[in-house]
Structure formats: C-alpha cells, structure tokens
Amino acid sequence: MMPSLLPKGTRGILHTALLILLFAPVCLGQEDFRRRVLLLDSFDQEFPPLDAFTGTLRTELRKLSPHRLAFYELSLQPARASANPDEEAFLRYVLSTFKGQELDLIVTIGGPAARFAQKYRDRLFPSTPILLAAVDERYRDKAPTPNATAVAVVGDPPLTIKTIIQILPETRHIAVVVGSSPLEQFWRAELERDFRQFSNRLTFTWFDKLSYNEILNRSGTLPPGSAVFYLILSIDGNGELVDTASFLNELHTRANAPIFGIHSPQLGNGVVGGPMLAIEELSRKTADVAVRLLGGEAPENIKVPPQVPGPTVFDGRELRRWNIRKEQLPPDSIVRFESATAWDEYKWYVLAGGALAILQTLLVVGLAINLVQRKRVERSLRAAEKLAQDFSRRLIQAQEAERAHLAREIHDDMSQRMVALQFDLQALMNTRHGESLRENKSLLAETSERMASVTTSLRQLSHRLHPAHLRLLGITEALRDLQREMSTNGVKIAVSHDNVPDSLAPDVMLCLYRLAQEALRNALKHSGADKLTVHLQGGPDLVMMTIQDNGMGFDTRAARKGLGLISMSERVQILAGRIEIQSQPGHGTTISVWIPLSEKQVPTYADRFR
C-alpha cells in the first residue's frame, strides 16, 4: 500500500504493538443482520486518506448491497510501533472474538493488514472471502492468496517530481517529509531508488531523522528554488507519534516553499496538487467488488486492474500563493477551489458598503466637528483648572510668606523688647534701695511673671506662624515640638517616624507640618478624642504621613467643602501628592497623605504602604 493510504497517528501508543478497536454493529436488531463484514485496518489511529476511504466504502456498500450489513472493525498497528506487533496474539484475539459467528466478508485496508491476512490465510476464517483493499502493488505479497482478491493501487512518486519540475522549473532542491517507522522507512528506500533518475538535476533532503519541531523549523528556512514532497509522517525522528492532520496544517503555515502530496484528501489542506491518487474512486471500486463477493461470486474470478494516479489536480489558492500560472500546468489539469474575481463575487457588497461608507463618513464628519468643539471646551476647562490651581498655590505661598514676615517681626522685635523689659523689671525687683521698692515687690514680681508669660506666648505664636526649627532641626523634631505644644491634660499625642530621609525639600516638610498642625487642631477642637497618633514613614520615592484619632468621627461627604479640608487637599495637590480621609460617625478619623519625592504619580507608590 502506498503511504498515502496509511492512517494517521494518535496522541498515545501502547507499550505493546497491538491495539484493537471493536465497533458495535450499526444495525438496530441482531436478528435483522444478513451479512457480516469485518474491516481489518492496518492502523488504529486516524489518518485523513484512510478516513476518507473507509467512510466512502461504508456508504457505498450500504447503497449497493441488497442485504442488510453489520460492520465490525479491528485494527492492527505496525506503523506506529518500533518493532513488529505480536501477530499471533492479534490472530488469537480475532478468532476468539468471532468464535461461533459466521463472517461473510473480510476487507483488509492498507499494506500491513493485507500482509497479515495473506500470512495467516489458512487460519483466518479460510472459508470467508478476503478483499485486499488500498494496498500498493509493491507492498503486498506477490503469491496468490486462496479465496481472496485485491483492489490495489500503483503509486508513481516520480510523476509528482516531474510535475514539480514542469510547473516550477527553477526548483533545484526537494525536501522529503517522511517518518521513521518501519513502514515509512520501507517507502523511503523505495523513493530513494525512484528518485535516482533526477540526481543530475535535483538534490534531495530527507527529514526522517528530525524531530517534529526540527522538521517545521527546517521547512521554514529552505533555500530558494526548493519544494516540499510530503509522503507521510506518523513517527518523527525522536520516535514520537505525530498527529498527521495537524502537522500538515502547521507545515503549510511554516514552510517557505510549496508543498506537494500524492493523494486526494490532501488537496485543500495545504498541498499545491499534482497527479493525485483518487481515494473516493478507490473506495467506490472496492465497494463494487465487495458487493460481488457478498453476492457469492468467487474471488478468483474477480480481477481488477490496479488504480493509478488520476489527472493532475491543483488547489487554485496555492497556485496564487506561489505565483504559478495556469499556463505552466500540465495539459487537462483540473484546478479546484477557484473563486470568481473579487468584483464579480462582492460587487453588491461593495456597492452597499460604499453607500454605507458615505453615510458613515457624514456621521464621522459630524462627530469630528463635535469632538473638536468638545476638545476646545476641555482645553478651556483644563486651562481654567490649571489657573485655579496656580492661583491656589500662589495664595498659599503668599500666606506663608506673610506668616514668615510676621514671625520674624514678632520674634526679632517684640520678643527682644519684651525680654529686655523682663530683665529691667527683674533688676528693679532685686534692688535694695528705697522703702517704696520693698512695698511694691510683690507687684513687681507679678508683673515680671506676666512679662515672661507674654514672651512665651509670643515665641509660640512665632513658631505657629512659621516654625523656624522646621528648617533647622527637620520635620521629625518639628512634629515633636508640635506634640509638646498641643498636648493637654487628658489628651495623649504620640509621634513616631520610620526611614524618613534627612534631606526633605522645604516645601515637602512645610506641607507635612501644616497638615499635621491642621489635623491635630481639628481633632482637639471637634472630635473629643483622648488619643491621637502621628506616624511619618519614608520610602525610596515618597513620604507618607498617617494621622489617627479615636474621636467621634464625622461624615466626610458633608464636610468635604470645609475650608480646612480644602486647604489640606490643595497643599497636597501642589506637590502632586494624594490625601485620603477616612471617617465615620462614632469610629474616629484616619488621614493618610502621600507626597512624592520625584515626578512620578503618587498612586503608583501608595499601595506599598497599605
């Protein structure tokens, strides 16, 4: 049998060389069966040519036979195994399966099944006629088989090579795709002998030693002037089973040269074409002979000439893909899968599409005008928003500048004078001269104490307006000063920090300080909390501050427009940061702030601290 008739491999292979599949009868009632037909396959796996052959054979037999038929199917598996199967075990299984039953016909499919039937003819139901089908003349035994006839084929691979040379005269290299199973190696030896006649014109590369992926890779890097001759690939060079149908599809995708096959089911699945063996015709011819045998005709009286490749048939899509003109094809060639010109086939679609395109164009133009106007409005809004942000930034900066000025004035002028006044009063209080001085000593002491208190208040006011120690000592010490300043009886304020950079920008430190100052002031004034915490944490790209209290909380939606919250949000936005305020009535308040130390957006980093 030609390899083109061999069935395709499956995903798995048994450790033994025997796999048997028994299909149930197709008729509804056992009592209605009139003729029993055993289909003896060469292989147990699917293979596109065998699928087409067997399917057509069943259909034609049911159509032509005047009797009801019951089909049984068993499978021998030599092509997928590395050695010959246990034929004796398979024979015993067949005999035991049909023990006590009478078979009316045995049809072998493929070369290995034909050889098995010929070898064990004297034990394989000798009284039942055998039809050797789909077997190549070169593969079956030449000696006549008792009570048997054959519908054989004669393959002509050299004719395919000649066709390649005719339609692609620039071809200089042929890559032959064939597997490594014993049967495939038999056909490789046959092809090597057949292809010697082309040795002065072509070079042949054999892929039987390559793995599945190596074959695909090599097929995609073939030199110019190459073609692929696809015989069969059931087992690759690594001994792995190959899904033949999917392999041919992938080979068609990866190969950079046209692919040629030898049997008709390949046409339409990636091969260019050529002198193909018509599998459907072979099935119908086999069905005719089977009906004659079921009718009682002696097998020795039925002589059917072997079937040869039919006329050259090509796939029109592949011809276009490889720029092969019809004038280059052999005379009387058949071109299939041709389609009308694009205009003939799609002109009404084109006209309807054109009208729709015009309508869509008008709609698109209208939408484009609307989009332009919308973008203009958006740009205006963005400009206004940017202007508002810039105004807010300048307003806050002006406020800070004014506060710094007032702080300097109070600290450098008023505070200095008040200190001098305190010293004068102290000196006056300590003088020993004059009776009136001793009489007013208590008054002077009280005045001195008040002056000291005023001095302290002025210093604290100065720090609140513009904390000079923020610049001198850093944000952490400034927060601790704020802690000491705002702590009162019954209220505990805890300040902690972790990995805070030593060199924060002044704007960042001032923003954090003002946020903490505002948040603590609001908590002490409105929340009724007795425990407040401030935690400052640094990272590689940002600094985070969290302020929590255990107070009564508030509705954030209702308080969103408050001046304090707006001021805090604007401070953070100026530095491209983010602020989150989480609070519910009765559950306290948590304020989280992220300030970036680079140009990147804060939301990218905030999750690191969650």
Coordinates of C-alpha atoms in Angstrom, one line a residue:
M1 CA 0.0 0.0 0.0
M2 CA 1.2 3.5 -0.8
P3 CA 2.0 5.5 2.4
S4 CA -0.7 8.0 1.2
L5 CA -3.3 5.4 2.3
L6 CA -1.9 4.9 5.8
P7 CA -4.0 6.1 8.8
K8 CA -2.8 8.9 10.9
G9 CA -1.2 8.6 14.5
T10 CA -2.9 9.5 17.7
R11 CA -1.6 11.1 20.9
G12 CA -0.8 7.9 22.6
I13 CA 0.8 4.5 21.8
L14 CA 0.6 1.3 23.8
H15 CA 3.7 -0.4 25.1
T16 CA 2.7 -3.4 23.2
A17 CA 2.5 -3.3 19.4
L18 CA -1.2 -4.3 19.4
L19 CA -4.2 -2.1 19.7
I20 CA -7.6 -3.4 18.9
L21 CA -10.8 -1.4 18.4
L22 CA -14.1 -3.2 18.0
F23 CA -17.0 -1.2 16.8
A24 CA -20.6 -2.3 17.6
P25 CA -22.8 -3.3 14.7
V26 CA -24.6 -0.4 13.0
C27 CA -28.0 -2.2 12.6
L28 CA -30.6 -1.9 15.2
G29 CA -31.5 -5.5 15.9
Q30 CA -29.2 -8.6 15.8
E31 CA -31.9 -10.7 14.2
D32 CA -32.0 -8.3 11.2
F33 CA -28.4 -8.8 10.2
R34 CA -27.9 -10.6 6.9
R35 CA -24.3 -10.1 6.1
R36 CA -21.4 -9.6 8.4
V37 CA -18.4 -7.6 7.2
L38 CA -15.1 -7.4 9.1
L39 CA -12.9 -4.3 8.2
L40 CA -9.3 -5.1 9.2
D41 CA -7.4 -1.8 9.4
S42 CA -3.7 -1.6 9.3
F43 CA -3.6 1.0 12.0
D44 CA -5.7 2.0 15.0
Q45 CA -5.2 5.8 14.6
E46 CA -6.9 8.3 12.4
F47 CA -5.3 9.3 9.1
P48 CA -7.1 11.5 6.6
P49 CA -6.8 9.3 3.5
L50 CA -7.9 6.2 5.5
D51 CA -10.8 8.2 7.0
A52 CA -12.0 9.2 3.5
F53 CA -11.5 5.7 2.1
T54 CA -13.3 3.9 4.9
G55 CA -16.1 6.4 5.1
T56 CA -16.9 6.2 1.4
L57 CA -16.5 2.4 1.4
R58 CA -19.2 2.1 4.1
T59 CA -21.5 4.5 2.4
E60 CA -21.2 2.8 -1.0
L61 CA -21.6 -0.7 0.4
R62 CA -24.8 0.2 2.2
K63 CA -26.0 1.9 -1.0
L64 CA -25.1 -1.0 -3.4
S65 CA -25.7 -4.1 -1.3
P66 CA -29.2 -5.7 -1.4
H67 CA -28.6 -7.1 2.1
R68 CA -28.5 -5.6 5.5
L69 CA -24.9 -5.2 6.6
A70 CA -23.2 -5.4 10.0
F71 CA -19.8 -3.8 10.1
Y72 CA -17.1 -4.9 12.5
E73 CA -13.7 -3.1 12.7
L74 CA -10.4 -4.3 14.1
S75 CA -7.1 -2.5 13.9
L76 CA -3.5 -3.8 13.6
Q77 CA -0.7 -1.3 14.5
P78 CA 2.7 -1.9 12.9
A79 CA 3.3 1.5 11.6
R80 CA 3.2 3.3 15.0
A81 CA 5.5 0.8 16.7
S82 CA 9.2 0.5 16.7
A83 CA 9.0 -3.3 16.0
N84 CA 6.6 -5.7 14.5
P85 CA 3.4 -6.4 16.6
D86 CA 2.6 -9.7 18.2
E87 CA 0.7 -11.0 15.2
E88 CA -0.1 -14.4 16.9
A89 CA -1.8 -12.6 19.8
F90 CA -3.8 -10.5 17.4
L91 CA -4.8 -13.5 15.4
R92 CA -6.0 -15.3 18.6
Y93 CA -8.0 -12.3 19.5
V94 CA -9.7 -12.1 16.1
L95 CA -10.6 -15.8 16.2
S96 CA -11.9 -15.7 19.8
T97 CA -13.9 -12.5 19.1
F98 CA -15.8 -14.2 16.2
K99 CA -15.9 -17.7 17.6
G100 CA -19.2 -19.3 16.8
Q101 CA -20.1 -16.5 14.3
E102 CA -20.0 -16.7 10.5
L103 CA -18.3 -13.8 8.7
D104 CA -19.4 -13.2 5.1
L105 CA -16.5 -11.0 4.0
I106 CA -13.1 -9.7 5.4
V107 CA -11.8 -6.4 3.9
T108 CA -8.2 -5.5 4.7
I109 CA -7.3 -1.8 4.5
G110 CA -3.7 -1.0 3.8
G111 CA -0.5 -2.9 3.2
P112 CA 0.3 -4.2 6.8
A113 CA -3.3 -5.6 7.2
A114 CA -3.0 -7.2 3.7
R115 CA 0.2 -8.9 4.6
F116 CA -1.2 -10.2 7.9
A117 CA -4.2 -11.7 6.1
Q118 CA -2.0 -13.3 3.4
K119 CA 0.4 -14.7 6.0
Y120 CA -2.3 -16.3 8.2
R121 CA -4.8 -17.1 5.4
D122 CA -5.1 -20.8 6.3
R123 CA -6.1 -19.9 9.9
L124 CA -8.0 -16.6 9.4
F125 CA -11.5 -18.0 8.5
P126 CA -10.4 -19.9 5.4
S127 CA -13.9 -20.2 4.1
T128 CA -14.6 -16.5 4.3
P129 CA -13.6 -14.5 1.2
I130 CA -11.0 -11.7 1.7
L131 CA -10.7 -8.5 -0.2
L132 CA -7.3 -6.9 -0.1
A133 CA -8.0 -3.2 -0.5
A134 CA -6.0 0.0 -0.6
V135 CA -2.7 -1.9 -0.8
D136 CA 0.2 -0.8 -3.1
E137 CA 1.3 -3.4 -5.5
R138 CA 4.9 -3.1 -4.3
Y139 CA 4.0 -3.8 -0.7
R140 CA 1.7 -6.9 -0.9
D141 CA 2.9 -10.4 -1.4
K142 CA 3.1 -11.5 -5.0
A143 CA 2.0 -15.1 -4.4
P144 CA -1.8 -15.6 -4.9
T145 CA -3.9 -15.8 -1.8
P146 CA -6.5 -18.5 -1.6
N147 CA -10.1 -17.3 -1.6
A148 CA -9.0 -13.7 -2.0
T149 CA -8.9 -10.9 -4.5
A150 CA -7.5 -7.4 -4.4
V151 CA -8.2 -3.8 -5.3
A152 CA -4.7 -2.5 -5.4
V153 CA -3.0 0.8 -6.3
V154 CA 0.2 1.7 -8.1
G155 CA 1.8 4.8 -6.9
D156 CA 4.0 6.9 -9.1
P157 CA 6.0 9.4 -6.9
P158 CA 8.5 10.2 -9.7
L159 CA 5.5 11.6 -11.7
T160 CA 4.9 14.1 -8.9
I161 CA 8.6 15.2 -9.1
K162 CA 8.3 15.6 -12.8
T163 CA 5.2 17.8 -12.3
I164 CA 7.1 20.0 -9.8
I165 CA 9.9 20.5 -12.4
Q166 CA 7.3 21.3 -15.1
I167 CA 5.4 24.0 -13.1
L168 CA 8.4 25.3 -11.1
P169 CA 11.4 24.9 -13.5
E170 CA 13.6 26.9 -11.1
T171 CA 13.4 24.1 -8.5
R172 CA 16.8 22.6 -7.5
H173 CA 16.1 21.2 -4.1
I174 CA 13.4 18.8 -2.8
A175 CA 12.8 18.3 1.0
V176 CA 11.1 14.9 1.6
V177 CA 9.0 14.7 4.7
V178 CA 8.8 11.1 5.8
G179 CA 8.7 9.4 9.2
S180 CA 10.9 6.9 11.0
S181 CA 8.5 3.9 11.5
P182 CA 9.4 0.6 9.8
L183 CA 6.8 1.1 7.1
E184 CA 7.9 4.7 6.4
Q185 CA 11.5 3.5 6.2
F186 CA 10.4 0.9 3.6
W187 CA 8.9 3.7 1.5
R188 CA 11.9 5.9 1.9
A189 CA 14.1 3.1 0.4
E190 CA 11.7 2.8 -2.5
L191 CA 11.7 6.5 -3.1
E192 CA 15.4 6.8 -3.0
R193 CA 15.6 4.2 -5.8
D194 CA 12.8 6.0 -7.7
F195 CA 14.4 9.4 -7.4
R196 CA 17.9 8.5 -8.7
Q197 CA 16.7 9.4 -12.1
F198 CA 16.7 13.1 -11.0
S199 CA 20.2 13.1 -9.4
N200 CA 21.7 15.2 -12.2
R201 CA 19.1 17.9 -11.7
L202 CA 17.9 17.9 -8.1
T203 CA 19.2 17.3 -4.6
F204 CA 17.0 15.6 -2.0
T205 CA 17.0 16.2 1.7
W206 CA 15.3 13.5 3.9
F207 CA 13.6 14.6 7.2
D208 CA 13.1 11.1 8.7
K209 CA 15.8 11.7 11.3
L210 CA 14.5 15.0 12.5
S211 CA 12.1 15.7 15.4
Y212 CA 8.7 17.3 14.8
N213 CA 9.9 20.8 15.6
E214 CA 13.1 20.4 13.7
I215 CA 11.1 19.5 10.6
L216 CA 9.0 22.6 10.9
N217 CA 12.0 24.8 11.5
R218 CA 13.9 23.4 8.6
S219 CA 10.8 23.7 6.3
G220 CA 10.7 27.4 7.2
T221 CA 14.3 28.1 6.2
L222 CA 14.6 26.2 2.9
P223 CA 16.9 27.8 0.3
P224 CA 15.4 29.5 -2.8
G225 CA 14.4 27.0 -5.5
S226 CA 13.0 24.5 -3.0
A227 CA 9.8 22.4 -2.8
V228 CA 8.5 20.0 -0.2
F229 CA 7.4 16.5 -1.1
Y230 CA 5.1 15.3 1.7
L231 CA 4.9 11.5 1.9
I232 CA 3.8 10.6 5.4
L233 CA 4.8 11.5 9.0
S234 CA 3.4 9.2 11.6
I235 CA 6.5 8.9 13.9
D236 CA 9.3 11.6 13.9
G237 CA 13.0 11.1 14.2
N238 CA 12.7 11.0 18.1
G239 CA 10.2 8.2 17.9
E240 CA 7.3 10.4 18.9
L241 CA 3.8 9.9 17.5
V242 CA 2.6 12.7 15.2
D243 CA -0.9 14.0 14.6
T244 CA -0.8 13.9 10.8
A245 CA -3.6 16.3 10.1
S246 CA -2.5 19.0 12.4
F247 CA 1.1 18.5 11.3
L248 CA 0.2 19.1 7.7
N249 CA -1.7 22.3 8.7
E250 CA 1.3 23.5 10.7
L251 CA 3.7 22.6 7.9
H252 CA 1.6 24.6 5.5
T253 CA 1.9 27.6 7.8
R254 CA 5.6 27.3 8.5
A255 CA 7.1 26.2 5.2
N256 CA 8.6 28.8 2.9
A257 CA 8.3 26.6 -0.2
P258 CA 5.3 24.9 -1.9
I259 CA 4.1 21.5 -0.7
F260 CA 3.2 18.6 -3.0
G261 CA 1.4 15.4 -2.0
I262 CA 0.2 12.2 -3.6
H263 CA -3.4 11.5 -2.5
S264 CA -6.6 13.4 -3.0
P265 CA -7.6 14.1 0.6
Q266 CA -4.5 16.3 1.0
L267 CA -5.9 18.7 -1.7
G268 CA -7.4 21.7 0.0
N269 CA -5.3 21.2 3.2
G270 CA -2.1 22.9 2.1
V271 CA -0.7 21.0 -0.8
V272 CA -0.4 22.6 -4.3
G273 CA -1.5 19.4 -6.1
G274 CA -0.3 17.1 -8.8
P275 CA -1.1 13.6 -10.0
M276 CA -3.2 12.6 -7.0
L277 CA -4.5 9.1 -6.2
A278 CA -8.3 9.5 -6.0
I279 CA -9.3 7.9 -2.7
E280 CA -13.0 8.3 -3.3
E281 CA -12.8 6.5 -6.6
L282 CA -10.8 3.7 -5.0
S283 CA -13.5 3.4 -2.3
R284 CA -16.3 3.1 -4.8
K285 CA -14.3 0.5 -6.8
T286 CA -13.7 -1.5 -3.7
A287 CA -17.4 -1.4 -2.7
D288 CA -18.3 -2.8 -6.2
V289 CA -16.0 -5.8 -5.7
A290 CA -17.3 -6.3 -2.1
V291 CA -20.9 -6.4 -3.2
R292 CA -19.9 -9.1 -5.8
L293 CA -18.2 -11.1 -3.1
L294 CA -21.2 -10.8 -0.8
G295 CA -23.4 -12.0 -3.6
G296 CA -21.4 -15.2 -3.8
E297 CA -19.1 -14.6 -6.7
A298 CA -15.8 -16.5 -6.4
P299 CA -12.8 -14.2 -5.5
E300 CA -10.6 -15.9 -8.1
N301 CA -12.9 -14.8 -10.8
I302 CA -12.7 -11.1 -10.0
K303 CA -9.7 -9.4 -11.5
V304 CA -9.5 -5.6 -11.0
P305 CA -6.6 -3.6 -12.6
P306 CA -4.6 -1.6 -10.0
Q307 CA -5.6 2.0 -9.7
V308 CA -3.1 4.6 -10.9
P309 CA -2.9 8.3 -10.1
G310 CA -5.6 10.3 -11.8
P311 CA -5.3 13.5 -13.7
T312 CA -3.3 16.4 -12.2
V313 CA -5.4 18.4 -9.8
F314 CA -4.4 21.6 -8.2
D315 CA -5.6 24.0 -5.5
G316 CA -6.2 27.4 -7.0
R317 CA -5.4 29.2 -3.8
E318 CA -2.0 27.6 -3.6
L319 CA -1.3 28.4 -7.2
R320 CA -2.0 32.1 -6.4
R321 CA 0.1 31.9 -3.3
W322 CA 3.2 30.6 -5.1
N323 CA 2.6 32.7 -8.3
I324 CA 2.1 29.6 -10.5
R325 CA 0.2 30.5 -13.7
K326 CA -2.3 28.1 -15.3
E327 CA -0.2 28.2 -18.5
Q328 CA 2.5 26.3 -16.6
L329 CA 0.3 23.4 -15.6
P330 CA 0.2 20.1 -17.5
P331 CA -2.5 19.8 -20.2
D332 CA -6.0 18.9 -19.0
S333 CA -5.2 19.8 -15.4
I334 CA -8.1 20.4 -13.0
V335 CA -8.0 23.5 -10.8
R336 CA -10.2 23.4 -7.8
F337 CA -11.1 25.9 -5.1
E338 CA -11.1 28.7 -7.6
S339 CA -13.3 31.7 -6.9
A340 CA -14.7 34.4 -9.1
T341 CA -13.0 37.8 -9.3
A342 CA -13.4 40.0 -6.3
W343 CA -15.6 42.3 -8.2
D344 CA -17.9 39.6 -9.5
E345 CA -18.3 38.0 -6.2
Y346 CA -18.5 41.0 -4.0
K347 CA -19.7 43.9 -6.2
W348 CA -23.1 44.2 -4.5
Y349 CA -21.4 44.1 -1.1
V350 CA -19.0 46.7 -2.3
L351 CA -21.9 49.0 -3.6
A352 CA -23.9 48.6 -0.4
G353 CA -20.7 49.1 1.6
G354 CA -19.9 52.2 -0.4
A355 CA -23.3 53.7 0.3
L356 CA -22.9 52.8 4.0
A357 CA -19.4 54.3 4.0
I358 CA -20.7 57.6 2.6
L359 CA -23.4 57.7 5.3
Q360 CA -20.8 56.8 7.9
T361 CA -18.5 59.5 6.6
L362 CA -21.1 62.1 7.1
L363 CA -21.7 60.9 10.6
V364 CA -18.0 60.8 11.2
V365 CA -17.6 64.4 10.0
G366 CA -20.4 65.5 12.3
L367 CA -18.9 63.6 15.2
A368 CA -15.4 65.1 14.3
I369 CA -16.8 68.6 14.4
N370 CA -18.5 67.9 17.7
L371 CA -15.3 66.3 19.0
V372 CA -13.2 69.3 18.0
Q373 CA -15.6 71.6 19.8
R374 CA -15.6 69.3 22.8
K375 CA -11.8 69.3 22.9
R376 CA -11.8 73.1 22.8
V377 CA -14.1 73.2 25.8
E378 CA -12.0 70.6 27.5
R379 CA -8.8 72.6 26.9
S380 CA -10.6 75.7 28.2
L381 CA -11.6 73.8 31.3
R382 CA -8.2 72.4 31.8
A383 CA -6.7 75.8 31.4
A384 CA -9.1 77.2 33.9
E385 CA -8.4 74.4 36.3
K386 CA -4.7 74.9 35.9
L387 CA -5.2 78.6 36.5
A388 CA -7.2 77.9 39.7
Q389 CA -4.5 75.5 40.9
D390 CA -1.9 78.1 40.2
F391 CA -3.9 80.7 42.0
S392 CA -4.3 78.4 45.0
R393 CA -0.6 77.7 45.0
R394 CA 0.3 81.4 44.9
L395 CA -2.3 82.2 47.5
I396 CA -0.8 79.6 49.9
Q397 CA 2.7 80.7 49.1
A398 CA 1.7 84.3 49.8
Q399 CA 0.1 83.3 53.1
E400 CA 3.2 81.5 54.1
A401 CA 5.4 84.5 53.1
E402 CA 3.2 86.8 55.1
R403 CA 3.3 84.5 58.1
A404 CA 7.1 84.2 57.9
H405 CA 7.3 88.0 57.8
L406 CA 5.1 88.4 60.8
A407 CA 7.0 85.7 62.6
R408 CA 10.3 87.5 62.0
E409 CA 8.8 90.8 63.2
I410 CA 7.4 89.3 66.4
H411 CA 10.5 87.2 67.1
D412 CA 13.1 89.8 66.2
D413 CA 11.4 92.9 67.5
M414 CA 8.6 92.5 70.0
S415 CA 10.1 89.4 71.7
Q416 CA 13.5 91.0 72.1
R417 CA 12.0 94.1 73.7
M418 CA 9.8 92.0 76.0
V419 CA 12.9 90.1 77.2
A420 CA 14.6 93.4 77.9
L421 CA 11.6 94.6 79.8
Q422 CA 11.6 91.4 81.8
F423 CA 15.3 91.9 82.7
D424 CA 14.7 95.5 83.8
L425 CA 11.8 94.5 86.0
Q426 CA 13.8 91.7 87.5
A427 CA 16.6 94.1 88.3
L428 CA 14.2 96.6 89.7
M429 CA 12.7 93.9 91.9
N430 CA 16.0 92.9 93.3
T431 CA 17.1 96.4 94.3
R432 CA 17.6 97.1 98.0
H433 CA 17.3 100.9 97.9
G434 CA 14.2 102.7 98.8
E435 CA 11.3 101.8 101.1
S436 CA 8.7 102.1 98.4
L437 CA 10.5 99.5 96.3
R438 CA 10.2 96.9 99.1
E439 CA 6.5 97.7 99.5
N440 CA 5.8 97.0 95.8
K441 CA 8.0 94.0 95.5
S442 CA 5.0 91.6 95.2
L443 CA 3.5 93.7 92.4
L444 CA 6.8 93.8 90.6
A445 CA 7.1 90.0 90.9
E446 CA 3.6 89.6 89.4
T447 CA 4.5 91.9 86.6
S448 CA 7.6 90.0 85.8
E449 CA 5.7 86.7 85.7
R450 CA 3.2 88.2 83.3
M451 CA 6.0 89.5 81.1
A452 CA 7.6 86.0 81.0
S453 CA 4.2 84.6 80.0
V454 CA 3.9 87.1 77.2
T455 CA 7.3 86.2 76.0
T456 CA 6.5 82.6 75.9
S457 CA 3.2 83.2 74.1
L458 CA 5.0 85.4 71.5
R459 CA 7.5 82.6 70.9
Q460 CA 4.8 80.0 70.4
L461 CA 2.9 82.3 68.1
S462 CA 6.1 82.8 66.1
H463 CA 6.5 79.0 65.8
R464 CA 2.9 78.5 64.7
L465 CA 3.2 81.2 62.1
H466 CA 6.4 79.9 60.7
P467 CA 8.3 77.2 62.5
A468 CA 12.0 78.1 62.2
H469 CA 13.0 74.9 63.9
L470 CA 11.5 73.0 60.9
R471 CA 14.3 74.3 58.7
L472 CA 17.0 73.9 61.5
L473 CA 16.0 70.6 63.0
G474 CA 13.9 68.8 60.4
I475 CA 10.4 67.6 60.1
T476 CA 10.6 64.9 62.9
E477 CA 11.8 67.3 65.6
A478 CA 9.2 69.9 64.4
L479 CA 6.5 67.3 64.8
R480 CA 7.7 66.5 68.3
D481 CA 7.7 70.2 69.2
L482 CA 4.1 70.3 67.9
Q483 CA 3.3 67.3 70.1
R484 CA 4.6 69.1 73.2
E485 CA 2.9 72.3 72.3
M486 CA -0.6 70.8 71.7
S487 CA -0.6 68.1 74.3
T488 CA -3.1 68.9 77.1
N489 CA -4.3 67.1 80.3
G490 CA -6.3 64.1 79.3
V491 CA -5.2 64.0 75.7
K492 CA -2.3 61.9 74.6
I493 CA -0.5 62.6 71.3
A494 CA 2.0 60.1 70.1
V495 CA 4.5 60.9 67.3
S496 CA 6.6 58.2 65.5
H497 CA 8.6 58.0 62.3
D498 CA 10.4 55.4 60.2
N499 CA 13.0 55.8 57.5
V500 CA 12.4 59.4 56.9
P501 CA 15.0 61.0 54.6
D502 CA 17.3 63.5 56.2
S503 CA 17.1 65.9 53.3
L504 CA 13.5 66.6 52.5
A505 CA 12.7 69.6 50.4
P506 CA 11.5 72.6 52.4
D507 CA 8.1 72.6 50.6
V508 CA 7.6 68.9 51.5
M509 CA 8.4 69.5 55.2
L510 CA 6.2 72.6 55.4
C511 CA 3.3 70.7 53.8
L512 CA 3.6 67.8 56.2
Y513 CA 3.9 70.1 59.2
R514 CA 0.9 72.2 58.2
L515 CA -1.2 69.1 57.6
A516 CA -0.3 67.7 61.0
Q517 CA -1.0 71.1 62.6
E518 CA -4.4 71.4 61.0
A519 CA -5.4 67.8 61.6
L520 CA -4.4 67.9 65.3
R521 CA -6.1 71.2 65.9
N522 CA -9.3 70.0 64.3
A523 CA -9.2 66.7 66.4
L524 CA -8.6 68.5 69.6
K525 CA -11.3 71.1 68.9
H526 CA -14.1 68.9 67.4
S527 CA -13.5 65.1 67.8
G528 CA -13.5 64.7 71.6
A529 CA -10.6 62.3 71.2
D530 CA -8.2 61.4 74.0
K531 CA -5.7 59.6 71.9
L532 CA -4.0 60.9 68.7
T533 CA -1.1 59.4 66.7
V534 CA 1.1 60.8 64.0
H535 CA 3.3 58.4 62.1
L536 CA 5.7 59.6 59.4
Q537 CA 7.2 56.9 57.1
G538 CA 9.7 57.3 54.3
G539 CA 10.2 55.3 51.1
P540 CA 12.5 55.3 48.1
D541 CA 10.2 57.6 46.1
L542 CA 7.7 59.1 48.5
V543 CA 7.0 60.0 52.1
M544 CA 3.8 59.0 53.9
M545 CA 2.1 60.5 57.0
T546 CA -0.8 59.0 58.8
I547 CA -2.8 60.9 61.5
Q548 CA -5.4 59.0 63.6
D549 CA -7.7 59.8 66.4
N550 CA -10.3 57.8 68.4
G551 CA -12.8 60.6 68.5
M552 CA -16.4 60.8 67.4
G553 CA -15.6 60.9 63.7
F554 CA -17.7 62.7 61.0
D555 CA -19.4 62.4 57.6
T556 CA -16.7 63.0 55.1
R557 CA -19.2 63.8 52.3
A558 CA -20.8 66.5 54.4
A559 CA -17.5 68.0 55.5
R560 CA -15.9 67.9 52.1
K561 CA -16.4 71.6 51.4
G562 CA -14.9 72.7 54.7
L563 CA -12.1 75.3 54.4
G564 CA -9.7 73.2 56.5
L565 CA -10.1 70.1 54.3
I566 CA -9.9 72.2 51.1
S567 CA -6.7 73.8 52.3
M568 CA -5.2 70.5 53.2
S569 CA -6.1 69.0 49.8
E570 CA -4.7 72.0 47.9
R571 CA -1.4 71.8 49.8
V572 CA -1.1 68.1 48.8
Q573 CA -2.1 68.7 45.1
I574 CA 0.5 71.4 44.7
L575 CA 3.2 68.8 45.4
A576 CA 1.4 66.2 43.1
G577 CA 0.5 64.1 46.2
R578 CA -2.6 62.4 47.4
I579 CA -4.7 62.6 50.5
E580 CA -7.3 60.2 51.8
I581 CA -9.7 61.0 54.7
Q582 CA -11.5 58.0 56.2
S583 CA -14.0 58.7 58.9
Q584 CA -17.4 57.5 60.1
P585 CA -19.5 58.9 62.9
G586 CA -18.5 57.1 66.1
H587 CA -15.4 55.4 64.6
G588 CA -12.7 58.0 64.7
T589 CA -10.8 59.6 61.8
T590 CA -7.7 58.5 59.8
I591 CA -6.0 60.9 57.4
S592 CA -3.4 59.5 55.1
V593 CA -1.1 61.6 52.9
W594 CA 1.4 60.6 50.2
I595 CA 3.9 63.1 48.9
P596 CA 6.2 62.0 46.0
L597 CA 9.9 62.7 46.1
S598 CA 10.1 62.6 42.3
E599 CA 8.0 63.5 39.2
K600 CA 6.1 60.2 39.3
Q601 CA 2.5 60.0 40.3
V602 CA 1.7 59.1 43.9
P603 CA -1.0 56.5 43.3
T604 CA 1.7 54.3 41.8
Y605 CA 3.5 54.1 45.1
A606 CA 0.8 54.4 47.6
D607 CA -0.1 50.7 47.6
R608 CA 3.4 49.8 49.0
F609 CA 2.3 51.2 52.4
R610 CA -1.2 49.6 52.5

